[in-house]
Coordinates of C-alpha atoms and ligand atoms in Angstrom, one line a residue:
M94 CA 41.0 30.7 39.2
S95 CA 40.3 29.6 43.0
E96 CA 39.7 32.0 45.8
L97 CA 39.0 32.1 49.4
L98 CA 35.3 32.2 50.8
T99 CA 34.3 31.8 53.8
G100 CA 30.5 29.5 54.0
A101 CA 28.6 32.7 53.5
Q102 CA 30.4 34.2 51.0
I103 CA 31.0 31.1 49.0
I104 CA 26.6 30.5 48.5
C105 CA 26.6 34.8 48.0
R106 CA 29.5 34.2 44.9
T107 CA 27.4 31.2 44.2
L108 CA 24.3 32.9 44.2
V109 CA 25.4 35.8 41.6
D110 CA 27.8 33.5 38.9
A111 CA 24.0 32.4 39.2
G112 CA 22.3 36.2 37.6
V113 CA 19.9 35.7 41.1
E114 CA 19.8 40.1 41.5
V115 CA 16.9 39.9 44.2
M116 CA 16.8 37.8 47.2
F117 CA 13.6 38.1 50.2
G118 CA 14.7 36.7 54.0
Y119 CA 14.8 37.2 57.9
P120 CA 17.5 36.9 59.6
G121 CA 17.6 34.1 62.9
G122 CA 20.7 32.3 64.8
A123 CA 21.8 29.8 62.2
I124 CA 22.1 32.0 59.5
M125 CA 23.7 35.4 60.5
P126 CA 26.9 34.2 58.7
F127 CA 25.2 35.0 55.5
Y128 CA 23.5 38.1 56.7
D129 CA 26.7 39.4 57.3
A130 CA 28.7 37.8 54.2
L131 CA 25.2 39.9 52.2
H132 CA 26.3 43.4 54.1
G133 CA 26.8 45.1 51.7
H134 CA 27.5 43.2 48.7
A135 CA 26.6 44.8 46.0
G136 CA 25.1 42.1 43.8
L137 CA 22.2 41.0 45.8
R138 CA 19.8 42.6 47.7
H139 CA 17.7 41.8 49.6
I140 CA 14.0 42.2 50.6
L141 CA 13.4 41.9 54.9
V142 CA 10.4 41.3 55.3
R143 CA 7.5 40.8 58.4
H144 CA 7.2 37.6 58.1
E145 CA 8.9 34.0 56.0
Q146 CA 6.5 32.7 54.5
A147 CA 6.5 36.6 52.8
A148 CA 10.1 36.2 52.1
A149 CA 9.0 32.4 50.0
H150 CA 5.5 34.3 48.4
A151 CA 7.8 36.8 47.6
A152 CA 9.9 34.0 45.9
D153 CA 7.3 32.7 44.0
G154 CA 5.7 35.8 42.3
Y155 CA 8.9 37.2 41.3
A156 CA 9.3 33.3 40.4
R157 CA 6.4 33.1 38.4
A158 CA 6.7 36.3 37.2
R159 CA 10.6 36.1 35.5
N160 CA 10.4 32.1 34.5
R161 CA 13.7 32.2 36.9
V162 CA 14.4 31.3 39.7
G163 CA 12.7 33.7 42.8
V164 CA 15.2 32.5 45.8
C165 CA 14.0 33.6 50.1
V166 CA 16.4 33.0 52.9
A167 CA 15.2 32.0 56.6
T168 CA 17.2 30.4 59.1
S169 CA 16.5 27.2 61.5
G170 CA 13.6 26.2 63.6
P171 CA 10.2 28.8 63.6
G172 CA 12.4 30.8 60.8
A173 CA 13.2 27.0 58.2
T174 CA 9.3 25.8 59.2
N175 CA 7.9 29.7 58.3
L176 CA 8.7 28.7 55.0
V177 CA 6.7 25.6 54.7
T178 CA 3.8 26.7 53.1
G179 CA 5.0 28.8 50.8
L180 CA 7.1 26.4 49.6
A181 CA 3.2 24.1 49.4
T182 CA 1.6 26.7 47.2
A183 CA 5.1 27.6 45.5
H184 CA 5.1 23.5 45.2
M185 CA 1.6 22.5 43.6
D186 CA 2.3 25.3 41.2
G187 CA 4.7 25.1 39.8
S188 CA 6.8 27.2 40.9
P189 CA 10.8 27.9 41.0
V190 CA 12.1 28.9 44.5
L191 CA 15.1 27.8 45.8
A192 CA 14.9 28.3 50.0
I193 CA 18.2 28.7 51.4
T194 CA 18.3 28.2 55.3
G195 CA 20.6 27.5 58.2
Q196 CA 20.7 25.4 60.4
V197 CA 22.6 24.6 63.7
G198 CA 26.4 23.7 63.5
R199 CA 27.0 20.7 62.3
P200 CA 28.3 19.5 66.0
M201 CA 24.8 20.0 67.6
L202 CA 22.8 18.3 64.4
G203 CA 19.9 15.5 66.6
R204 CA 20.7 16.5 69.5
D205 CA 18.0 18.4 69.9
A206 CA 19.7 21.9 69.9
F207 CA 18.5 26.0 70.9
Q208 CA 16.2 26.3 67.1
E209 CA 16.5 23.2 65.0
T210 CA 14.3 21.7 63.6
D211 CA 14.9 18.2 60.8
V212 CA 13.6 21.0 57.7
V213 CA 15.0 18.7 55.0
G214 CA 12.3 16.2 56.3
V215 CA 9.4 18.9 56.7
T216 CA 10.3 20.6 53.7
L217 CA 10.7 16.5 52.1
P218 CA 6.7 16.0 50.4
V219 CA 7.3 19.9 49.6
T220 CA 9.9 20.3 47.3
K221 CA 11.2 18.3 44.3
H222 CA 14.4 18.6 46.0
N223 CA 15.9 19.6 48.9
V224 CA 20.4 18.3 51.0
L225 CA 21.4 19.4 54.2
V226 CA 25.0 21.0 53.4
R227 CA 27.2 18.3 55.9
D228 CA 31.0 19.6 53.4
I229 CA 32.1 22.8 52.0
E230 CA 33.7 21.2 49.4
D231 CA 29.5 20.1 48.0
L232 CA 28.1 23.3 48.4
A233 CA 28.5 26.3 46.0
D234 CA 27.1 22.6 43.2
D235 CA 24.6 21.9 46.2
V236 CA 22.7 25.3 44.8
R237 CA 23.5 25.4 41.4
E238 CA 22.3 21.7 41.4
A239 CA 18.9 22.4 42.8
M240 CA 18.7 25.9 41.1
A241 CA 19.4 24.0 37.7
I242 CA 16.2 21.3 39.6
A243 CA 14.3 24.0 40.8
M244 CA 13.8 25.0 36.5
E245 CA 13.9 22.0 34.5
G246 CA 10.9 19.7 33.7
R247 CA 8.2 21.4 35.7
P248 CA 9.9 23.9 38.0
G249 CA 9.7 23.3 41.6
P250 CA 10.7 24.3 44.4
V251 CA 13.7 23.6 45.8
L252 CA 15.8 23.6 49.7
V253 CA 19.6 23.5 50.4
D254 CA 19.8 24.2 54.8
V255 CA 23.7 24.8 55.5
P256 CA 24.7 24.5 58.8
K257 CA 26.2 27.3 60.7
D258 CA 29.7 25.4 61.0
V259 CA 29.3 24.9 57.3
Q260 CA 29.2 28.8 56.7
N261 CA 31.6 29.9 58.9
Q262 CA 34.7 28.0 57.7
K263 CA 36.9 28.9 54.5
A264 CA 37.1 27.1 51.8
E265 CA 38.6 27.3 48.5
Y266 CA 35.6 29.2 45.4
R267 CA 35.4 27.7 42.2
S268 CA 33.2 29.4 39.6
R269 CA 31.6 26.6 37.4
T270 CA 33.6 25.4 35.3
E271 CA 33.4 21.5 34.9
P272 CA 30.1 19.9 34.5
L273 CA 27.5 19.8 37.3
R274 CA 28.3 16.8 39.4
R275 CA 24.6 15.1 38.4
Q276 CA 24.2 15.3 34.5
R277 CA 20.9 17.1 33.8
D278 CA 18.3 16.1 33.2
P279 CA 18.0 16.6 29.3
G280 CA 14.1 16.7 29.8
P281 CA 11.3 13.9 28.1
D282 CA 12.3 12.4 24.7
A283 CA 10.9 14.5 21.9
P284 CA 6.9 12.9 21.4
D285 CA 7.8 10.4 18.5
D286 CA 6.0 11.0 15.0
A287 CA 2.5 8.6 15.0
T288 CA 1.8 10.0 18.0
V289 CA 1.7 13.4 17.4
R290 CA -0.3 11.7 13.9
E291 CA -2.6 10.8 15.8
V292 CA -3.7 13.6 18.5
A293 CA -3.7 14.9 15.2
R294 CA -5.8 12.6 13.5
L295 CA -8.3 13.5 16.7
I296 CA -8.6 16.3 16.2
A297 CA -9.6 16.5 13.1
E298 CA -12.4 14.0 13.1
A299 CA -13.2 15.0 16.4
K300 CA -16.7 17.2 16.1
R301 CA -17.0 18.4 19.4
P302 CA -13.3 19.3 20.2
L303 CA -12.2 21.8 23.3
L304 CA -8.3 23.3 23.6
M305 CA -8.5 23.5 28.2
I306 CA -4.6 25.1 28.9
G307 CA -2.9 25.5 32.1
R308 CA -0.3 27.2 33.7
G309 CA 2.2 24.8 32.1
V310 CA 1.4 26.9 28.8
I311 CA 2.1 30.1 30.7
M312 CA 6.1 28.5 31.9
S313 CA 7.0 26.4 28.6
G314 CA 5.5 30.0 26.0
A315 CA 3.7 28.8 24.2
Y316 CA 1.6 31.6 23.8
A317 CA 1.1 32.1 20.1
E318 CA 1.3 28.5 19.4
V319 CA -2.4 27.3 21.1
R320 CA -2.9 30.9 19.7
E321 CA -2.5 29.1 16.2
L322 CA -3.3 26.0 16.9
A323 CA -7.0 26.5 18.7
E324 CA -7.4 30.1 15.2
R325 CA -5.9 27.2 12.5
T326 CA -8.2 24.3 13.7
G327 CA -11.5 26.4 14.7
T328 CA -11.6 25.5 18.6
P329 CA -12.5 26.8 21.7
V330 CA -10.0 27.7 24.4
I331 CA -11.0 27.4 28.5
T332 CA -7.9 28.0 30.6
T333 CA -8.8 27.3 33.7
L334 CA -7.9 29.6 36.7
L335 CA -3.9 28.8 36.4
G336 CA -4.0 28.9 32.7
I337 CA -5.7 32.1 32.9
S338 CA -4.2 35.1 30.8
A339 CA -2.4 31.8 29.0
F340 CA -4.7 32.7 25.9
P341 CA -6.5 36.3 24.4
Q342 CA -9.4 37.2 26.7
A343 CA -11.9 38.8 24.4
H344 CA -10.6 35.9 21.4
D345 CA -13.6 34.6 20.1
L346 CA -12.5 31.0 20.1
H347 CA -11.6 31.5 24.2
L348 CA -14.5 30.1 26.4
G349 CA -12.6 30.9 30.4
M350 CA -12.8 28.7 33.4
P351 CA -13.9 25.4 34.3
G352 CA -14.8 23.7 36.9
M353 CA -16.2 24.6 40.7
H354 CA -17.0 28.7 39.5
G355 CA -16.3 27.9 35.8
E356 CA -19.6 29.6 33.8
V357 CA -22.5 27.2 32.9
H358 CA -21.8 26.7 28.6
I359 CA -18.6 26.5 30.0
N360 CA -19.2 23.2 31.7
K361 CA -21.3 22.1 29.4
A362 CA -19.8 21.9 26.4
I363 CA -17.8 20.0 28.4
Q364 CA -20.0 17.5 29.2
A365 CA -21.1 17.8 25.5
A366 CA -17.2 17.1 23.6
D367 CA -16.3 14.6 22.2
L368 CA -12.4 15.5 22.2
I369 CA -10.2 17.7 25.5
V370 CA -7.6 18.0 24.8
G371 CA -5.5 19.2 27.8
I372 CA -1.9 21.2 27.8
G373 CA -0.2 21.8 30.7
M374 CA -2.5 21.5 33.3
R375 CA -3.6 18.9 35.9
F376 CA -8.0 18.4 35.5
D377 CA -7.2 18.8 39.3
D378 CA -10.6 18.2 41.6
R379 CA -11.3 21.6 41.2
V380 CA -12.1 21.6 37.1
T381 CA -13.5 18.0 36.7
G382 CA -15.9 17.9 39.3
N383 CA -16.9 13.8 40.2
T384 CA -14.6 12.6 37.9
A385 CA -16.5 9.3 36.6
T386 CA -19.4 12.1 34.8
F387 CA -16.7 14.4 33.8
A388 CA -17.1 14.7 30.0
P389 CA -18.6 12.1 29.5
R390 CA -18.3 11.4 25.9
A391 CA -15.3 12.5 25.7
K392 CA -11.5 11.8 24.6
I393 CA -8.7 13.2 26.3
V394 CA -5.6 13.9 25.4
H395 CA -3.2 14.9 27.9
I396 CA 0.1 17.1 27.1
D397 CA 2.4 17.3 29.9
V398 CA 6.1 17.8 30.6
N399 CA 5.0 15.6 34.2
P400 CA 4.5 11.5 33.7
A401 CA 3.1 12.2 36.9
A402 CA 0.3 14.1 35.8
I403 CA 0.0 12.4 32.4
G404 CA -3.4 9.9 34.0
L405 CA -3.1 10.4 37.2
N406 CA -7.1 11.5 37.6
V407 CA -8.9 11.1 34.5
P408 CA -7.9 8.3 32.2
V409 CA -6.7 9.7 28.8
A410 CA -6.5 8.0 25.2
V411 CA -3.9 9.7 24.1
G412 CA -0.8 11.7 26.5
I413 CA 2.6 13.7 25.6
V414 CA 5.0 14.0 28.0
G415 CA 7.2 17.7 26.8
D416 CA 7.4 21.1 26.9
A417 CA 3.9 22.5 25.8
R418 CA 5.3 25.0 23.2
R419 CA 7.8 22.0 21.7
V420 CA 4.9 19.4 21.2
L421 CA 2.6 22.0 19.6
E422 CA 5.0 23.2 16.7
R423 CA 4.9 19.2 16.3
L424 CA 1.5 19.3 16.4
L425 CA 0.6 22.0 14.0
S426 CA 3.5 20.7 11.6
I427 CA 1.2 18.4 10.3
V428 CA -2.4 19.4 12.3
T429 CA -5.5 20.3 9.3
A430 CA -7.1 23.5 8.8
R431 CA -11.0 23.8 9.4
D432 CA -13.1 26.8 11.2
C433 CA -15.3 23.7 13.9
L434 CA -18.5 26.6 13.2
P435 CA -21.1 24.1 14.2
W436 CA -19.6 23.3 17.4
R437 CA -18.8 26.7 17.7
E438 CA -22.6 27.7 17.5
E439 CA -23.3 24.9 19.4
I440 CA -20.9 26.7 22.7
Q441 CA -23.3 30.0 22.0
G442 CA -26.5 28.8 22.4
L443 CA -25.1 27.3 26.0
K444 CA -25.0 31.1 27.4
H445 CA -27.7 32.4 28.7
D446 CA -27.7 35.5 30.5
R447 CA -27.1 35.1 33.8
E448 CA -29.1 37.5 36.3
E449 CA -27.0 40.4 37.5
L450 CA -26.9 39.8 41.1
F451 CA -25.7 43.1 42.6
A452 CA -27.6 45.1 40.4
G453 CA -27.0 49.3 41.5
G454 CA -24.3 48.4 43.6
L455 CA -20.7 48.5 45.0
S456 CA -20.1 44.1 42.3
P457 CA -17.2 42.9 41.8
E458 CA -17.9 43.5 38.2
V459 CA -18.2 47.4 38.6
I460 CA -15.1 47.5 40.7
L461 CA -13.1 44.6 38.2
S462 CA -14.6 47.0 35.0
A463 CA -12.9 50.3 36.7
L464 CA -9.8 48.2 37.9
A465 CA -9.2 48.0 34.0
D466 CA -10.6 50.2 32.2
V467 CA -8.4 53.2 35.3
T468 CA -4.8 50.9 34.2
G469 CA -6.0 49.7 30.3
G470 CA -5.6 46.6 31.3
R471 CA -1.4 47.4 31.8
C472 CA -0.6 45.7 35.0
T473 CA -0.2 42.3 36.8
V474 CA -2.8 40.5 39.1
V475 CA -1.9 39.4 41.6
S476 CA -4.6 37.4 43.9
D477 CA -5.9 35.9 46.8
V478 CA -7.8 32.9 48.0
G479 CA -11.4 32.6 47.8
Q480 CA -14.7 34.5 46.0
H481 CA -13.1 37.9 45.1
Q482 CA -10.5 34.7 43.4
M483 CA -13.8 33.1 41.9
W484 CA -14.5 37.3 40.9
V485 CA -11.5 37.9 39.8
A486 CA -10.9 35.0 37.3
Q487 CA -15.2 35.2 36.1
R488 CA -14.6 39.0 35.5
Y489 CA -11.1 40.8 34.3
P490 CA -10.6 41.2 31.0
F491 CA -6.4 39.7 30.9
Q492 CA -5.3 40.5 27.7
R493 CA -1.5 40.1 28.1
P494 CA 0.1 36.0 28.8
N495 CA 1.3 36.0 32.9
T496 CA -0.6 39.1 33.5
H497 CA -2.7 37.4 36.0
I498 CA -0.7 35.5 39.6
T499 CA -2.3 33.3 42.2
S500 CA -2.6 31.2 44.1
G501 CA -4.3 28.1 42.5
G502 CA -3.4 25.1 43.8
L503 CA -2.4 25.4 47.3
G504 CA -5.1 28.0 47.3
A505 CA -2.7 29.6 50.3
M506 CA -4.6 32.5 52.2
G507 CA -2.5 35.6 52.2
F508 CA -0.8 35.2 48.8
A509 CA -1.0 38.0 47.3
V510 CA 0.9 40.5 49.5
P511 CA 4.0 39.2 49.2
A512 CA 3.8 37.1 45.8
A513 CA 2.5 41.3 44.6
M514 CA 5.8 42.6 46.6
G515 CA 8.0 39.6 44.1
V516 CA 6.0 40.6 41.2
R517 CA 6.7 44.0 41.3
L518 CA 10.3 44.2 42.0
A519 CA 11.0 41.3 39.3
R520 CA 8.0 44.0 37.1
P521 CA 9.1 47.6 38.4
D522 CA 7.2 49.2 34.7
E523 CA 4.2 47.8 35.7
P524 CA 1.8 47.9 37.8
V525 CA 1.2 45.4 39.9
W526 CA -2.1 44.6 42.2
A527 CA -2.8 42.6 44.7
I528 CA -6.6 42.2 45.7
S529 CA -7.7 39.7 49.0
G530 CA -10.6 39.7 50.5
D531 CA -10.0 41.3 54.3
G532 CA -9.0 37.5 55.5
G533 CA -5.9 36.7 53.6
F534 CA -4.8 40.7 53.3
Q535 CA -4.9 39.7 57.3
M536 CA -3.5 37.5 57.5
N537 CA 0.0 39.0 55.9
M538 CA -1.4 42.7 55.5
A539 CA 1.9 43.3 57.4
E540 CA 4.1 43.2 54.6
M541 CA 2.8 47.4 53.8
A542 CA 5.8 47.8 56.5
T543 CA 8.2 45.8 53.7
M544 CA 6.8 48.2 50.6
V545 CA 7.5 51.4 52.8
Q546 CA 11.1 50.1 54.2
E547 CA 12.2 49.3 50.7
G548 CA 10.2 51.4 48.1
I549 CA 8.0 47.9 46.5
E550 CA 5.0 49.5 44.7
V551 CA 2.3 47.6 45.2
K552 CA -1.6 49.0 44.7
L553 CA -4.1 47.1 47.2
A554 CA -7.6 46.3 47.0
V555 CA -9.2 45.0 50.4
F556 CA -12.7 43.4 49.6
N557 CA -14.1 43.8 51.9
N558 CA -17.2 41.8 53.2
G559 CA -16.6 41.0 56.3
Y560 CA -16.4 37.2 56.2
L561 CA -13.9 34.6 55.3
G562 CA -16.1 34.8 52.5
M563 CA -15.8 31.9 50.5
V564 CA -16.3 29.2 53.7
R565 CA -19.3 31.5 54.7
Q566 CA -20.7 30.9 51.4
W567 CA -20.0 27.1 51.7
Q568 CA -21.9 27.4 54.8
Q569 CA -24.8 29.1 54.1
F570 CA -25.0 26.0 50.8
F571 CA -23.9 23.3 53.6
H572 CA -23.9 23.5 56.4
G573 CA -27.9 25.3 57.6
G574 CA -26.8 28.5 57.5
R575 CA -24.5 28.7 60.9
Y576 CA -21.7 30.7 60.2
S577 CA -19.3 29.9 62.6
N578 CA -16.0 31.4 62.9
T579 CA -16.8 33.7 59.4
P580 CA -18.1 36.9 60.5
I581 CA -14.7 38.8 61.1
L582 CA -13.9 42.0 61.4
S583 CA -12.1 43.7 59.6
P584 CA -9.1 47.3 61.2
D585 CA -9.9 50.1 60.2
Y586 CA -8.0 49.9 56.1
V587 CA -7.8 53.8 55.5
K588 CA -6.0 54.2 59.4
L589 CA -4.2 51.5 58.7
A590 CA -2.9 52.1 55.7
D591 CA -2.0 55.6 57.4
A592 CA -0.5 54.0 60.3
Y593 CA 2.5 52.9 57.6
G594 CA 2.4 56.6 55.1
I595 CA 1.0 54.3 52.6
P596 CA -1.8 57.0 51.4
G597 CA -5.8 54.5 51.7
W598 CA -9.4 55.1 49.6
R599 CA -11.9 53.5 51.1
V600 CA -15.7 52.9 48.8
T601 CA -18.5 52.1 49.4
K602 CA -20.8 52.6 46.3
A603 CA -19.9 51.9 42.3
G604 CA -19.9 55.2 41.9
Q605 CA -16.5 56.2 43.6
V606 CA -14.7 53.1 41.9
T607 CA -13.1 54.2 39.3
D608 CA -12.0 57.6 41.2
A609 CA -10.6 56.2 43.9
L610 CA -8.5 53.8 42.1
R611 CA -7.5 55.3 39.7
Q612 CA -6.0 58.1 42.7
A613 CA -4.4 54.1 44.0
N614 CA -2.8 53.6 41.0
A615 CA -1.5 57.1 40.1
A616 CA -0.1 57.8 43.3
P617 CA 4.1 57.3 43.9
G618 CA 4.9 54.3 46.3
P619 CA 2.3 52.1 48.1
A620 CA -2.1 52.4 47.9
L621 CA -4.8 50.1 48.8
V622 CA -8.0 50.8 49.0
E623 CA -11.2 48.8 51.0
L624 CA -13.9 47.8 48.8
V625 CA -16.7 47.4 50.8
I626 CA -19.4 45.1 49.2
E627 CA -22.1 43.6 49.7
Q628 CA -21.8 41.1 53.2
E629 CA -23.4 37.9 51.8
A630 CA -22.6 38.3 48.0
N631 CA -22.0 34.6 46.4
V632 CA -19.9 33.3 43.8
F633 CA -22.1 31.3 40.7
P634 CA -22.2 29.7 39.1
M635 CA -21.3 26.6 41.8
I636 CA -20.3 23.2 41.2
V637 CA -21.3 21.3 44.7
P638 CA -18.1 19.1 45.8
G639 CA -17.6 16.2 44.3
G640 CA -20.5 16.8 42.2
S641 CA -20.9 16.8 38.2
L642 CA -19.9 19.5 36.4
S643 CA -23.8 19.2 34.7
E644 CA -25.5 20.2 37.8
P645 CA -24.6 24.0 38.3
L646 CA -26.3 25.4 41.0
E647 CA -26.7 29.7 40.0
A648 CA -28.1 30.4 43.0
A649 CA -27.5 29.6 47.6
P650 CA -29.7 26.4 47.5
V651 CA -33.0 26.6 49.6
Ligands
LIG800 C1 -4.2 30.0 54.5 C2 -5.3 29.1 54.3 N1 -5.7 29.2 55.2 C3 -7.5 28.8 54.8 C4 -8.4 29.0 54.4 C5 -9.8 28.2 53.8 N2 -10.3 29.3 53.5 C6 -10.1 29.2 51.7 S1 -11.5 30.3 51.3 C7 -11.5 30.9 52.5 C8 -11.9 32.6 53.2 C9 -11.6 33.4 52.8 O1 -11.7 34.8 53.6 P1 -11.8 36.4 52.3 O2 -10.1 36.3 53.2 O3 -12.2 37.5 53.2 O4 -12.0 36.2 51.0 P2 -13.4 36.6 50.4 O5 -13.9 34.5 50.7 O6 -14.1 36.7 51.8 O7 -13.5 36.4 49.1 C10 -11.0 30.7 54.3 C11 -10.8 30.6 54.9 C12 -7.2 28.3 52.9 N3 -7.0 28.6 52.2 N4 -6.1 29.3 53.4

């Protein structure tokens, strides 16, 4: 069946037909026809953010929490360029985000028109796919194709740029009766039996095997398969920053996070391992340190849906391109049972208690264990970027799948607050806590207004140390203690929250933290807790940037 609609109406219909319920955006001249079509539209909820970067991060948070495409919208020029950081974040972490941008009308293209930016050019390296729609007849299929591409293989962001006159033009709307113009990528071929048998053999023969899992496990929903593989073979499991919550934190076989801020015994285990099976992760430099000294005794098996990731950073003995769950199902059908007890005991022996650095004070440990108590672990934690992010990764006891969301690859400060809005809309029944530093919070704190206007119940925790803490730590360790432009002033956060109509608590002592978090968690609507922590607290252990995993710092260098 066909009917005559404007381009703007076609976009709305296409989104509704694709199951989109919510989008995040900000209007402007070149996207006005679309906003006009949205007016009073029953099926689509639009969240007006306070900055387009927040729209992209919110769409990303939504996408990660629901494993489906998150949508953001912006006008041409500055609106579109404000999306770039959010798109780059989604690109690095494999999150399916669709950006719809308005563009100047086709007759104005290439004429330096008001608010004209070549956004297809600008976003080329940070999207999986992007397109300028020049013909209204292509519009619906361009949107459908972009959404399909966002989800297939390794997910990622896509952008559809729609000139204003195309949004105003009328054309027949055709619901998708015929297949997409482009053949859908069928995904990687199933791994051949010989390769899977080879991996099973390596696992059976290894004396010191490790599983190292990343976000690919979360995206493919391979929790049960990873757990079964680990339990059946007694193999300890390491979760990368983005793999946190892909395996129960408290499980006997779980070690924790590797790399720059990984615990010493975990990095030592990597250096002693004779086999590392990396699943849905990419051996990024924060994990490996100096690749020349990384896991010198280990054969590496790398399973990833992205063929380009295999062998990119470390040489692999066996690479398998495929969806983690599908590959693991095959592996589980042939893998032999064992317990690896001597190796597990050896790793236990590598453990040593770290000196409690903030004994008695308002330490990250105290805060994070209070948060776990208060929420009963039933919450999603969205962390920002910096020291607090590492403390969350090291300390919070994530027990349920996909309950830890952070900007891992790009490390984009400002991510947590807007991303948490997206997560909350995707998970309306569970508390969502955004944990930020005083620096990152100030980047997108205007989104408190969005939360209030749209009734989005995000709980905000601000770790206030008066510094851009992680950079200050590097200055202390590697730049002679010269704190160049890292002391950062904060407003009175409780008053600020109050100005937005949000209840706030300021916590300066360990004894106050549980109460404040409990009240904030129970308050209806958004709430804010400022946590005044020790100013010069550091994250330990630490591998010097570009250093070897064998040489951790456990105290500040003198
Ligand atoms: C957008 C952006 N700008 C700069 C950086 C570099 N950077 C990484 S961590 C950090 C400090 C973060 O400070 P804060 O938000 O206060 O958190 P803390 O480290 O104190 O926990 C900075 C500036 C970044 N990651 N992202």
